XYZ file of C-alpha atoms in Angstrom:
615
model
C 29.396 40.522 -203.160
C 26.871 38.658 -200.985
C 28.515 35.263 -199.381
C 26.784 31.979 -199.758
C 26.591 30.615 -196.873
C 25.945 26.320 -196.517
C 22.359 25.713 -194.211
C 23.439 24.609 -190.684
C 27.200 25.941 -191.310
C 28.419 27.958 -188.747
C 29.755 31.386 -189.671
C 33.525 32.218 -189.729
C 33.703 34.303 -186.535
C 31.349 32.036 -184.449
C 33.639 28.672 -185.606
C 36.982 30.458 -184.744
C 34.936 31.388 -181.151
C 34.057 27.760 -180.667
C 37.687 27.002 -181.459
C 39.087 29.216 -178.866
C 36.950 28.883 -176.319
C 36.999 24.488 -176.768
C 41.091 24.875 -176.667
C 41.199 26.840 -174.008
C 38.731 25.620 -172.473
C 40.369 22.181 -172.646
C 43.522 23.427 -171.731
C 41.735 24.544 -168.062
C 40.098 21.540 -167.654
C 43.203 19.758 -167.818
C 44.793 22.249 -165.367
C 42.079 20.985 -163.225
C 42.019 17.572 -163.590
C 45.771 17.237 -163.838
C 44.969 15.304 -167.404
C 47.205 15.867 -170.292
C 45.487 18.948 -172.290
C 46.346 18.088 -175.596
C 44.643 14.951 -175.102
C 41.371 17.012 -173.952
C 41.778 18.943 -177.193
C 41.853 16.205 -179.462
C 38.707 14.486 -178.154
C 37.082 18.027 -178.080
C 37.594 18.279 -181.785
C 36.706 14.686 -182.713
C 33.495 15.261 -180.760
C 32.621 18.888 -182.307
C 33.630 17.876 -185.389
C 33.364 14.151 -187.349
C 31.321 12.452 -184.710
C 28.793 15.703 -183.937
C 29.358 17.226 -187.143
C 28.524 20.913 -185.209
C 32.044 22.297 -186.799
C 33.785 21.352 -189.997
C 36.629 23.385 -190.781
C 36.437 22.904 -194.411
C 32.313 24.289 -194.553
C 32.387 26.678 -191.756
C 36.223 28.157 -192.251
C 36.922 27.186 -195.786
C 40.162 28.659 -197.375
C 41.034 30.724 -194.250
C 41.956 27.576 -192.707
C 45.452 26.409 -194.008
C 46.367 29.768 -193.604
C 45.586 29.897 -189.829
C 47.383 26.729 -189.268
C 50.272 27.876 -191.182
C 50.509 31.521 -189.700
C 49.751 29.760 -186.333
C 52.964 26.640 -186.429
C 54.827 29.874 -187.902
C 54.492 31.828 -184.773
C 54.471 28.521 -182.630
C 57.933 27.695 -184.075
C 59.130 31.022 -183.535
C 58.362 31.079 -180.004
C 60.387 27.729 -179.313
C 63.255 29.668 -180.714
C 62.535 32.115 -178.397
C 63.392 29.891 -175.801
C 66.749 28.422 -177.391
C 69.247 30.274 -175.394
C 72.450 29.217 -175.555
C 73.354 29.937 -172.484
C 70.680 27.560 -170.981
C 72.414 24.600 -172.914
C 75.575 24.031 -171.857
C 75.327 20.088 -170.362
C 72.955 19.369 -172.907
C 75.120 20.915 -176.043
C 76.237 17.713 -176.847
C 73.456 15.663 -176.690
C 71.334 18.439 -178.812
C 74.145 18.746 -181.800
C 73.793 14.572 -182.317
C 70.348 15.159 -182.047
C 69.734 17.224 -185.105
C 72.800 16.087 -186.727
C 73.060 12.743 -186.199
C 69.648 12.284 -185.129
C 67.490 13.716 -188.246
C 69.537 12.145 -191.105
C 69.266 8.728 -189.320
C 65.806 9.375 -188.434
C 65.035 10.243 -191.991
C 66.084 6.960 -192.801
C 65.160 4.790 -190.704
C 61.119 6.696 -191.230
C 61.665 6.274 -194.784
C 62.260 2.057 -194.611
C 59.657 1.821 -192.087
C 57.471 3.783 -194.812
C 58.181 1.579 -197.225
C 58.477 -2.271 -195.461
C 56.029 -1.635 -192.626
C 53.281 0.546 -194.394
C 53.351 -0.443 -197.936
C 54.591 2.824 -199.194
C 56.089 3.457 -202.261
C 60.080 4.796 -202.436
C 59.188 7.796 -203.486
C 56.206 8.729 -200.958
C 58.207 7.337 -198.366
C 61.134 9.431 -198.754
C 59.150 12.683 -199.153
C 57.124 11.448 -195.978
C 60.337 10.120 -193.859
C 61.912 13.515 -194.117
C 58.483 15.100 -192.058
C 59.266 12.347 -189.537
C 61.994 13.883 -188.564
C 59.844 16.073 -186.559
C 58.463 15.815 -182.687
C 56.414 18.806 -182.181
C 56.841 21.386 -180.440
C 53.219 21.780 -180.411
C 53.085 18.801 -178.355
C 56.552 18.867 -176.407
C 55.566 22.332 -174.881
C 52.874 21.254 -172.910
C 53.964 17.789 -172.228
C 57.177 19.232 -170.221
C 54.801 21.910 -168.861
C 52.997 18.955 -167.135
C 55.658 16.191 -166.959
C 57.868 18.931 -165.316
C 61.313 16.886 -166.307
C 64.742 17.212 -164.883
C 66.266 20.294 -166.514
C 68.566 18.267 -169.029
C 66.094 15.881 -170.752
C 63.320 18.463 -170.912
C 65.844 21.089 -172.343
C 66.808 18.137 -175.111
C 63.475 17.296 -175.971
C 62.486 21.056 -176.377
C 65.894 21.764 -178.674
C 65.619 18.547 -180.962
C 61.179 19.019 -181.173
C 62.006 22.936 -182.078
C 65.108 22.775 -184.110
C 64.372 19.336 -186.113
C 60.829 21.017 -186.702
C 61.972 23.443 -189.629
C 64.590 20.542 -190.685
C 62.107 18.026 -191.366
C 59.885 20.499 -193.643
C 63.368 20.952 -195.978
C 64.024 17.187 -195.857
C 60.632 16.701 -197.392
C 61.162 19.423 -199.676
C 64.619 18.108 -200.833
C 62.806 14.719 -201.083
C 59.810 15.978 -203.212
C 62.862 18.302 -205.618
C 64.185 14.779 -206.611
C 61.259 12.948 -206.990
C 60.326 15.814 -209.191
C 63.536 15.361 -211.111
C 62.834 11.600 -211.530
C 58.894 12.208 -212.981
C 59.648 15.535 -214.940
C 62.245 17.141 -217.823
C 63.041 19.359 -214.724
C 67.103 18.948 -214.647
C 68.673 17.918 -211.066
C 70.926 20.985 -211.387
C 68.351 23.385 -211.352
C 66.188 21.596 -208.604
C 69.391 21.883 -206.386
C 70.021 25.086 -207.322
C 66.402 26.233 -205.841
C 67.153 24.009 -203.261
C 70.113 25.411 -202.228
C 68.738 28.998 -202.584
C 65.656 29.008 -201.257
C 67.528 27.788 -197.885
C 70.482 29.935 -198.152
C 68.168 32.893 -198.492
C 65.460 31.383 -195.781
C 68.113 31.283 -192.995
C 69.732 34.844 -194.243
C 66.495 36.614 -193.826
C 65.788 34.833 -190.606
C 70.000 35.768 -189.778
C 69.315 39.482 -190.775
C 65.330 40.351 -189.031
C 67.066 38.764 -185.864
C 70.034 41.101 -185.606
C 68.334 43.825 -186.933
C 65.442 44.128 -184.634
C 67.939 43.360 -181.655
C 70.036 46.236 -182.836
C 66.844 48.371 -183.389
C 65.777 47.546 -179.487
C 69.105 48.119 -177.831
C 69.428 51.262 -179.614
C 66.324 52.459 -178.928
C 64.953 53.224 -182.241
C 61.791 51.464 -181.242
C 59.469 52.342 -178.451
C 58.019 49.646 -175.958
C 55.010 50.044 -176.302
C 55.464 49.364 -180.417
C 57.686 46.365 -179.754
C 55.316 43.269 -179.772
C 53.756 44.829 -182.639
C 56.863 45.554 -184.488
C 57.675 41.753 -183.669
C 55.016 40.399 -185.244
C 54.757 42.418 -187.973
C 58.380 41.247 -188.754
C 57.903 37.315 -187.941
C 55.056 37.556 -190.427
C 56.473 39.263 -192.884
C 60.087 37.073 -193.110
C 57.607 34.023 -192.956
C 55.804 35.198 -195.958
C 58.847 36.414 -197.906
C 60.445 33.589 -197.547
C 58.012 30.912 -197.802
C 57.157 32.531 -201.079
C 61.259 31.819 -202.474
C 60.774 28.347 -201.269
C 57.490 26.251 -199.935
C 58.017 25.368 -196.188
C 61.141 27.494 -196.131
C 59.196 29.731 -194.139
C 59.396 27.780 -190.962
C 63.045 27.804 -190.858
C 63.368 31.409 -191.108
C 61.204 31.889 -188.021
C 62.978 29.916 -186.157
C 66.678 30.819 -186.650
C 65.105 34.355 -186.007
C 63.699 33.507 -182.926
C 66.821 32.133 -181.797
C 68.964 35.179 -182.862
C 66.596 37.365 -180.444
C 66.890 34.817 -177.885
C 70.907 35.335 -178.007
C 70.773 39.033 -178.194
C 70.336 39.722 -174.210
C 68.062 42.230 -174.945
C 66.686 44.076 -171.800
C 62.940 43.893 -172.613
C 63.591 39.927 -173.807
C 61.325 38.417 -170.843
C 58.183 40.502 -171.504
C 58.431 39.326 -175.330
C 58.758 35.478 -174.387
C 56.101 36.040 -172.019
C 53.620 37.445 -174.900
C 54.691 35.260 -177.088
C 53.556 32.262 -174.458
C 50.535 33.436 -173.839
C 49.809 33.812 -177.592
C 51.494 30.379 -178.230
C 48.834 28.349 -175.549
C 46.029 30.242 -177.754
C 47.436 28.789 -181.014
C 48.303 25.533 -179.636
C 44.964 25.084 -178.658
C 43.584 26.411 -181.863
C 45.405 24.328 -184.226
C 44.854 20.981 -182.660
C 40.675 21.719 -181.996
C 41.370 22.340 -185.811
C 43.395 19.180 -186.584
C 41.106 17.026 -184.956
C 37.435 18.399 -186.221
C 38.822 18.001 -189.665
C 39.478 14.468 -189.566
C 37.857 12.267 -191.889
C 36.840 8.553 -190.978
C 36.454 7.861 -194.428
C 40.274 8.147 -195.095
C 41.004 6.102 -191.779
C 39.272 3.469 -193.767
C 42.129 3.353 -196.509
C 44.406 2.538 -193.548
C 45.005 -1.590 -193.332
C 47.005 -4.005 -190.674
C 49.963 -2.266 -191.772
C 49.133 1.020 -190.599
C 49.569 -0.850 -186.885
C 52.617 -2.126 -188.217
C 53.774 1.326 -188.935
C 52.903 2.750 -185.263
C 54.841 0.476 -183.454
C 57.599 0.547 -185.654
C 58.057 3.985 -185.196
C 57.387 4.410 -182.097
C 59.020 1.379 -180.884
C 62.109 1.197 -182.941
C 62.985 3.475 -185.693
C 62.856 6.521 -182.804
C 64.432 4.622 -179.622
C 67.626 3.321 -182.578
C 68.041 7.131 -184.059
C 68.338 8.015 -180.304
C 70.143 5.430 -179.269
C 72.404 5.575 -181.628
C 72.754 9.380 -181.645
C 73.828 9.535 -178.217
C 76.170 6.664 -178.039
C 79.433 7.661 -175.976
C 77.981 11.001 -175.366
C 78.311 10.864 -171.573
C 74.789 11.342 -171.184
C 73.037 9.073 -168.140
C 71.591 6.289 -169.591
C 68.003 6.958 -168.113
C 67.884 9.845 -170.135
C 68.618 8.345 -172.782
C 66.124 6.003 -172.685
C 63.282 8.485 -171.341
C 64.158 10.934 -174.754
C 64.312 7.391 -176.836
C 60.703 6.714 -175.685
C 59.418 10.307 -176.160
C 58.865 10.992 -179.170
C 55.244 12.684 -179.654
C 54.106 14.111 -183.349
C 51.960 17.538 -183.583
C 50.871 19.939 -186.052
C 53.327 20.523 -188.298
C 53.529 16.592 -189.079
C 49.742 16.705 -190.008
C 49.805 19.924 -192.035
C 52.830 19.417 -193.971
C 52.181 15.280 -194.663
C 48.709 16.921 -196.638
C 50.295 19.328 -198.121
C 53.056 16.976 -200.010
C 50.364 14.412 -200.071
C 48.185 16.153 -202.330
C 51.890 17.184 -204.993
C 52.564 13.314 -204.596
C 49.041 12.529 -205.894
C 49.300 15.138 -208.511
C 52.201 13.294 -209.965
C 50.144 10.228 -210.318
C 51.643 8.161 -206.477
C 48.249 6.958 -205.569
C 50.172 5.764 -202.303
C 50.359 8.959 -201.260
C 46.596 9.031 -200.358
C 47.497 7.041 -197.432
C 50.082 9.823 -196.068
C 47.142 12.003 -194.399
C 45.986 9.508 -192.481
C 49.002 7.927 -191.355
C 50.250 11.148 -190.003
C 46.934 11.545 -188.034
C 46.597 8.131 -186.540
C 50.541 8.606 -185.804
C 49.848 12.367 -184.121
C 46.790 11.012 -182.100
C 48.687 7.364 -181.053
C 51.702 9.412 -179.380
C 49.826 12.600 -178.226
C 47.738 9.439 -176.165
C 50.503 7.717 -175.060
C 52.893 10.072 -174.443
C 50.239 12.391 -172.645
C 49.781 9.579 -169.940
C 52.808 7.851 -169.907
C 55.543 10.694 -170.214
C 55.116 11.913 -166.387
C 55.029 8.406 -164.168
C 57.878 6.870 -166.767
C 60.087 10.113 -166.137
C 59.221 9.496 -162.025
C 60.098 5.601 -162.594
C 63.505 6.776 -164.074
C 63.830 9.756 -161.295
C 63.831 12.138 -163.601
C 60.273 14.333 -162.201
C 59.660 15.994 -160.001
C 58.858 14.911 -156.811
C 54.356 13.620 -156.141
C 54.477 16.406 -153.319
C 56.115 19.765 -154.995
C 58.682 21.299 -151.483
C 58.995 24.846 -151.215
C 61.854 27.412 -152.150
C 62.689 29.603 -148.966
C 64.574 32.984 -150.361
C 66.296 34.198 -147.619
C 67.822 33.038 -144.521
C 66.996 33.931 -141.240
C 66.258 32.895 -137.628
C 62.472 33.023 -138.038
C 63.157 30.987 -141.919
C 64.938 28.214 -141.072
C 62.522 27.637 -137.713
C 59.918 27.216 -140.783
C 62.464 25.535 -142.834
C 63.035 22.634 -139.592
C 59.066 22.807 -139.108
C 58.066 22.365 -143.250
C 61.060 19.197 -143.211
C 59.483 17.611 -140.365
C 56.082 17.913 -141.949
C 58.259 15.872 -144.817
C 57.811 18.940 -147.482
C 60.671 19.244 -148.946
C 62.757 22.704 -148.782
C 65.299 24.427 -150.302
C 66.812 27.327 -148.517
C 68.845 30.305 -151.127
C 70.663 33.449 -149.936
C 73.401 35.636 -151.611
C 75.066 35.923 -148.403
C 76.804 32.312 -147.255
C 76.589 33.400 -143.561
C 73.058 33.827 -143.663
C 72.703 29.976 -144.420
C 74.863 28.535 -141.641
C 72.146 27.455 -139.305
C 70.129 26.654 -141.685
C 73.210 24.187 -142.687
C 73.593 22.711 -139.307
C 69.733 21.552 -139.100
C 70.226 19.638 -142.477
C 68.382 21.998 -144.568
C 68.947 21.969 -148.376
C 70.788 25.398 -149.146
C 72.076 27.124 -151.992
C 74.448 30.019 -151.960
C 73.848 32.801 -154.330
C 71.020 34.842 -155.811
C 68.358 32.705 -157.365
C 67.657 35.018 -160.374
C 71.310 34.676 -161.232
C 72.095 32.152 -164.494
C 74.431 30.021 -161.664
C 70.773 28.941 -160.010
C 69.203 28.344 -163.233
C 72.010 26.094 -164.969
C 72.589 24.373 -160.630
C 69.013 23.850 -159.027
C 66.331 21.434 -160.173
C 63.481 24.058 -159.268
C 60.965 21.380 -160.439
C 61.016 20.133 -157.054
C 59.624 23.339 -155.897
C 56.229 24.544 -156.277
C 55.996 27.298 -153.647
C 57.822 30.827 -153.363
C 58.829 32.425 -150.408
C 60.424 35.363 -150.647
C 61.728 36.342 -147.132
C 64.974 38.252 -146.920
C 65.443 41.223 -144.877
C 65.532 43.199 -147.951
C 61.603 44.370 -149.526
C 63.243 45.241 -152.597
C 64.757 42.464 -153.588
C 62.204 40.452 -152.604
C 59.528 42.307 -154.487
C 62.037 41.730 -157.640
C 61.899 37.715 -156.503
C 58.495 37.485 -156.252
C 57.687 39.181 -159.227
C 60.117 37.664 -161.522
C 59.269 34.005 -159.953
C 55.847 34.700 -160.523
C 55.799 33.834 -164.530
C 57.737 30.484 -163.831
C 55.521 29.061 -160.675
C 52.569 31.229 -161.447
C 51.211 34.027 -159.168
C 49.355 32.243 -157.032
C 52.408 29.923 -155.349
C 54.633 32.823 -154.930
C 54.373 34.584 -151.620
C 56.441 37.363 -150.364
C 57.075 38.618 -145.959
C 54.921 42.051 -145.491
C 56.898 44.899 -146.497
C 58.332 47.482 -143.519
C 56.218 50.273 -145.267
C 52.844 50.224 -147.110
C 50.693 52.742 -144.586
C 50.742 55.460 -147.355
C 50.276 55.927 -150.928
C 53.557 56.617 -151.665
C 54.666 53.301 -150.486
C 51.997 51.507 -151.849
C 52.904 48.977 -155.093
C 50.430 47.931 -157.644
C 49.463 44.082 -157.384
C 51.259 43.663 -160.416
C 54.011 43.341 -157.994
C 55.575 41.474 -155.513
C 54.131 38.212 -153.849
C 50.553 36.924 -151.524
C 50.936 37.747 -148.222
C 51.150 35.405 -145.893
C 50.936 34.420 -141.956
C 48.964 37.294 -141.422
C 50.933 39.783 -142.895
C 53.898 40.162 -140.802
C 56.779 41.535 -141.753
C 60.257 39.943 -141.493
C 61.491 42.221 -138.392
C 58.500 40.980 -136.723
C 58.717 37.383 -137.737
C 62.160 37.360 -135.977
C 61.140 39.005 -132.721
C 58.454 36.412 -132.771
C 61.392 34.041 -133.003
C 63.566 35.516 -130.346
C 60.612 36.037 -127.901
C 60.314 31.764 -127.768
C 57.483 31.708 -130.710
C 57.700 28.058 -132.509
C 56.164 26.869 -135.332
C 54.121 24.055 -134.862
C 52.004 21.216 -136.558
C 49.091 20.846 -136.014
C 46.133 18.047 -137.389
C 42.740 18.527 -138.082
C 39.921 16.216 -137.822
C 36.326 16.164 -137.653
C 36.626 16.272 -133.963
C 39.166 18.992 -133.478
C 38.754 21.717 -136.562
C 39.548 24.542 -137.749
C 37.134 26.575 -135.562
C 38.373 24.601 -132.702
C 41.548 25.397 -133.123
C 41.212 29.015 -133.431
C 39.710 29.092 -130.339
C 41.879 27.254 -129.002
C 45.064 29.536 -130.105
C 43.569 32.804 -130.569
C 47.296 34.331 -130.888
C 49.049 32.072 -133.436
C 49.613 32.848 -136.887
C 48.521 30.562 -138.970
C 51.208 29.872 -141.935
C 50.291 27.412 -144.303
C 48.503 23.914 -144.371
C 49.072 20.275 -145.968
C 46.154 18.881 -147.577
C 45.820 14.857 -147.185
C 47.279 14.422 -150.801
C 50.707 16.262 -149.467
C 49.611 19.385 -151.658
C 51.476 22.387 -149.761
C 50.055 25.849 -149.813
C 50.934 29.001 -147.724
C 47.960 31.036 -146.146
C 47.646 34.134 -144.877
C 44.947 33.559 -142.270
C 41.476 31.402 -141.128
C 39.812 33.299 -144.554
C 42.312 30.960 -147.018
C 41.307 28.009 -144.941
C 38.170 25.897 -146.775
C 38.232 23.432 -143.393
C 38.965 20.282 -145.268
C 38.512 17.024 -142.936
C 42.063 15.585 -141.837
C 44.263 18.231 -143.037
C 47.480 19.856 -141.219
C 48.434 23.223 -140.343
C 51.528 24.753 -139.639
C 51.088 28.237 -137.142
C 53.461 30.427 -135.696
C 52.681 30.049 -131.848
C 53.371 32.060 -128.951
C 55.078 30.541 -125.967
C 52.928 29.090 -122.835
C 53.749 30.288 -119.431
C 53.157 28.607 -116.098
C 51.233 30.370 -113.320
C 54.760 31.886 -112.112
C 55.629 33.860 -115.934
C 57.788 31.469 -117.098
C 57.471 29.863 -120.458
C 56.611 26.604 -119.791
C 57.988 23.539 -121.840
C 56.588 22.738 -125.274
C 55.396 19.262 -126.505
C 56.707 17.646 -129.792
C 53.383 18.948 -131.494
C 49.915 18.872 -131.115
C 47.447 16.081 -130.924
């Protein structure tokens, strides 16, 4: 059967391209730029879509596109339960339980009067679209934190109550939509509960029983690795299906409380399935919001009045700060947290898909009111995606709850030659945090006022104790190649591979010493290894500072110190970066340079004394 195919419509494989390669595309230029990215993506689909009219989802994608979205915020949501370990909670147990169960009834209806008194809503559409307000998108959350880079409490609350609250608000608009079907049809309110009631019971045990069953499959080996991602998402899709067939939107529930099964299990080969599943996850994110914003219509923004304004800053300004206000009262939790989480609220995907979707059954039942529930939910996505995209990061530094302008660097190890660095990099005001296993190890480093943390920073201790937001650099440097090859390389996913560096290991002349890049860390300071860093040390080397100008560069300088090894440099923004020699050096104008320098001697051999630094 030949398909007919609209003039100037793009084909199906060339739009979903265009989708991934705008997203992604985005999502780098924000890297970049240090812009939100899900900002980026919205304006790339406005432009592609209503205002160029190059890509319209509906022509050039047709019926395949509610399914991607809803395959996609299936997967999405499945990923954020990935990351729900409870473990991880612990401080921030008590604030996430009020959260969902304090938090989403209130929030439900306080949405549903703002609805009603701010935008003109009937009872009925507000109610079904309150309960959808209950979400905060995890679509949006994810890579908000991912650039905000929170404290670890308020970014792990946000994450819980966006991810958990997500599924919740689909079945609060479902048991909405039941009873206004009870109220316009013969349909009796026993039997819509009864659906109700099953189609979640059986959502959350098939979600309960693909969790624990593929974790028992895995630990027992019944499955091999390679098969496991595959086996995954054959699974997620399947229990998605399944159960959003029993009940609509039930699906997204499922997913989830599978997702955080698996993340409970302590399963062995757990990291390289969150990792996959992140990668895929920045793919869909992207896709779904290019989507969401090159299907917007400005002819239904023109249904929206004054009261759609209303609506915003109701929402945004009071019916979210009250539910979290109110949610956390006496819950011991810092008040600048509270009031960073009551002011962060941003809407995503799932909003915008599941408002049509009801929107369309609430028009089908005659609620011509309900025509104004797609728009709303855009206008509300796009008005907190923009102000929470710019705001979220310099109101979280206002409150002290970022990360620091100038990201210090994490020190694994300590060591004579380290904590010389350590006293060099805190001088240079980069800030430095010092970790060993072995408490002896850090005593010096103690006495010079270094930051220092006993223990082994892969242990759960480090992750539920240190604020490694601070940090943006890895330096794995114990007298141990091993373990610092297992540092590096586990590090590497959290700071990315190019800020995690690791001391030369003792033996890589030979192939059978050799590793694969896959692991380990850069090299750095010209590749020496840690016995020789410390003879360096003990010999009278120093690390020193050193500025460079347009008078006195790089080239100069090499000259100058033919010996020294240089270590890392400061650009004039503060941004900190190790280097391995003059090759990772791009000779920028006024920046400093920290080298490992060998002693002077006067004309009789001895070393001669050394001045406070360089000019």
């Amino acid at each position: 059967m030949a398909i007919e195919t609209v003039p100037g419509a793009l084909s199906p494989v060339i739009a979903i391209a265009l989708v991934g390669g705008l997203g992604v595309g985005s999502q780098w230029l924000a890297w970049r730029l240090r812009m939100p990215a899900i900002v980026l993506m919205l304006l790339a689909g406005i432009i592609i879509g209503p205002v160029l009219g190059v890509f319209d989802p509906a022509r050039d994608i047709g019926p395949l596109m509610a399914p991607i979205i809803a395959i996609a915020v299936a997967i999405i949501l499945f990923e954020g339960g990935l990351t729900l370990n409870f473990h991880q909670l612990r401080d921030a147990a008590v604030g996430v339980r009020r959260l969902v169960f304090i938090g989403a009834p209130l929030g439900w209806l306080l949405s549903a009067l703002t609805l009603h008194f701010g935008a003109g809503l009937t009872w009925s559409s507000s109610w079904v679209f309150g309960g959808i307000l209950i979400v905060t998108g995890p679509t949006v959350i994810a890579p908000l934190l991912r650039t905000a880079r929170l404290s670890k409490r308020p970014a792990k609350l946000l994450q819980w109550e966006a991810i958990v609250n997500d599924p919740l608000g689909a079945m609060a608009a479902v048991l909405a939509f039941e009873v206004v079907l009870v109220l316009n049809r013969a349909e009796t309110v026993g039997s819509a509960m009864l659906d109700l009631v099953v189609g979640i019971g059986a959502s959350i045990a098939m979600g309960l029983a693909a969790g624990y069953g593929l974790a028992a499959a895995f630990r027992r080996g019944w499955v091999p690795e390679y098969m496991k991602v595959s086996i995954l998402f054959a699974l997620l899709l399947g229990i998605f299906g399944i159960s959003d067939a029993v009940l609509h939107e039930s699906g997204l529930l499922a997913v989830t409380v599978m997702g955080i099964v698996i993340a409970n299990a302590n399963l062995p080969s757990y990291e390289e399935l969150r990792q996959f599943k992140e990668h895929a996850t920045i793919l869909l994110v992207s896709g779904v919001f290019i989507l969401l914003a090159a299907n917007l219509d400005f002819a239904a923004l023109e249904l929206l009045t004054w009261r759609a304004a209303i609506f915003l800053v109701l929402i945004i300004f009071v019916a979210r700060p009250v539910t979290v206000f109110a949610s956390l009262l006496g819950s011991g939790i810092p008040w600048r947290e509270q009031v960073l989480i009551a002011f962060t609220g941003p809407r995503g995907v799932v909003l915008v898909a599941v408002a049509g979707l009801f929107a369309e059954r609430l028009l089908e039942l005659g609620f011509e009111d309900a025509a104004l529930i797609g728009p709303l939910a855009f206008v509300l996505v796009a008005a907190t995606v923009v102000l929470h995209g710019f705001t979220l990061k310099p109101f979280a530094r206002f409150l002290g709850l970022a990360g620091a302008d100038n990201p210090g660097v994490l020190i694994i190890g300590g060591s004579p030659w380290t904590t010389a660095l350590a006293e060099a990099l805190v001088k240079a005001e980069v800030p430095v945090l010092m970790t060993d296993p072995n408490f002896g190890h850090l005593r010096a480093a103690r006495s010079a006022g270094i930051a220092t943390y006993s223990g082994d920073i892969l242990s759960e201790g480090a992750e539920q104790r240190l604020e490694l937001i601070s940090y943006a650099t890895v330096l794995a440097a114990t007298d141990n190649d091993a373990y610092n090859t297992l540092t590096a390389t586990d590090l590497a996913a959290e700071f990315g591979r190019e800020n995690v560096f690791q001391v030369a290991r003792t033996k890589t002349d030979s192939a059978r010493h050799m590793l694969p890049a896959s692991l380990g860390g850069r090299p750095f300071a010209h590749g020496a290894t840690y016995d020789e860093m410390n003879d360096h040390i003990a010999a009278g080397w120093t690390f020193r500072t050193t500025r460079l100008t347009e008078e006195f560069g790089l080239t100069d300088w090499a000259a100058k110190r033919p010996a020294s090894h240089l270590v890392a440099r400061i650009l004039p923004s503060g941004e900190f970066r190790m280097v391995n020699d003059i090759a990772d050096m791009r000779g920028i104008p006024d920046t400093r340079i920290i080298a490992l320098r060998p002693p002077e001697t006067d004309a009789d051999g001895s070393i001669a004394p050394q001045p406070p630094a360089d000019a």
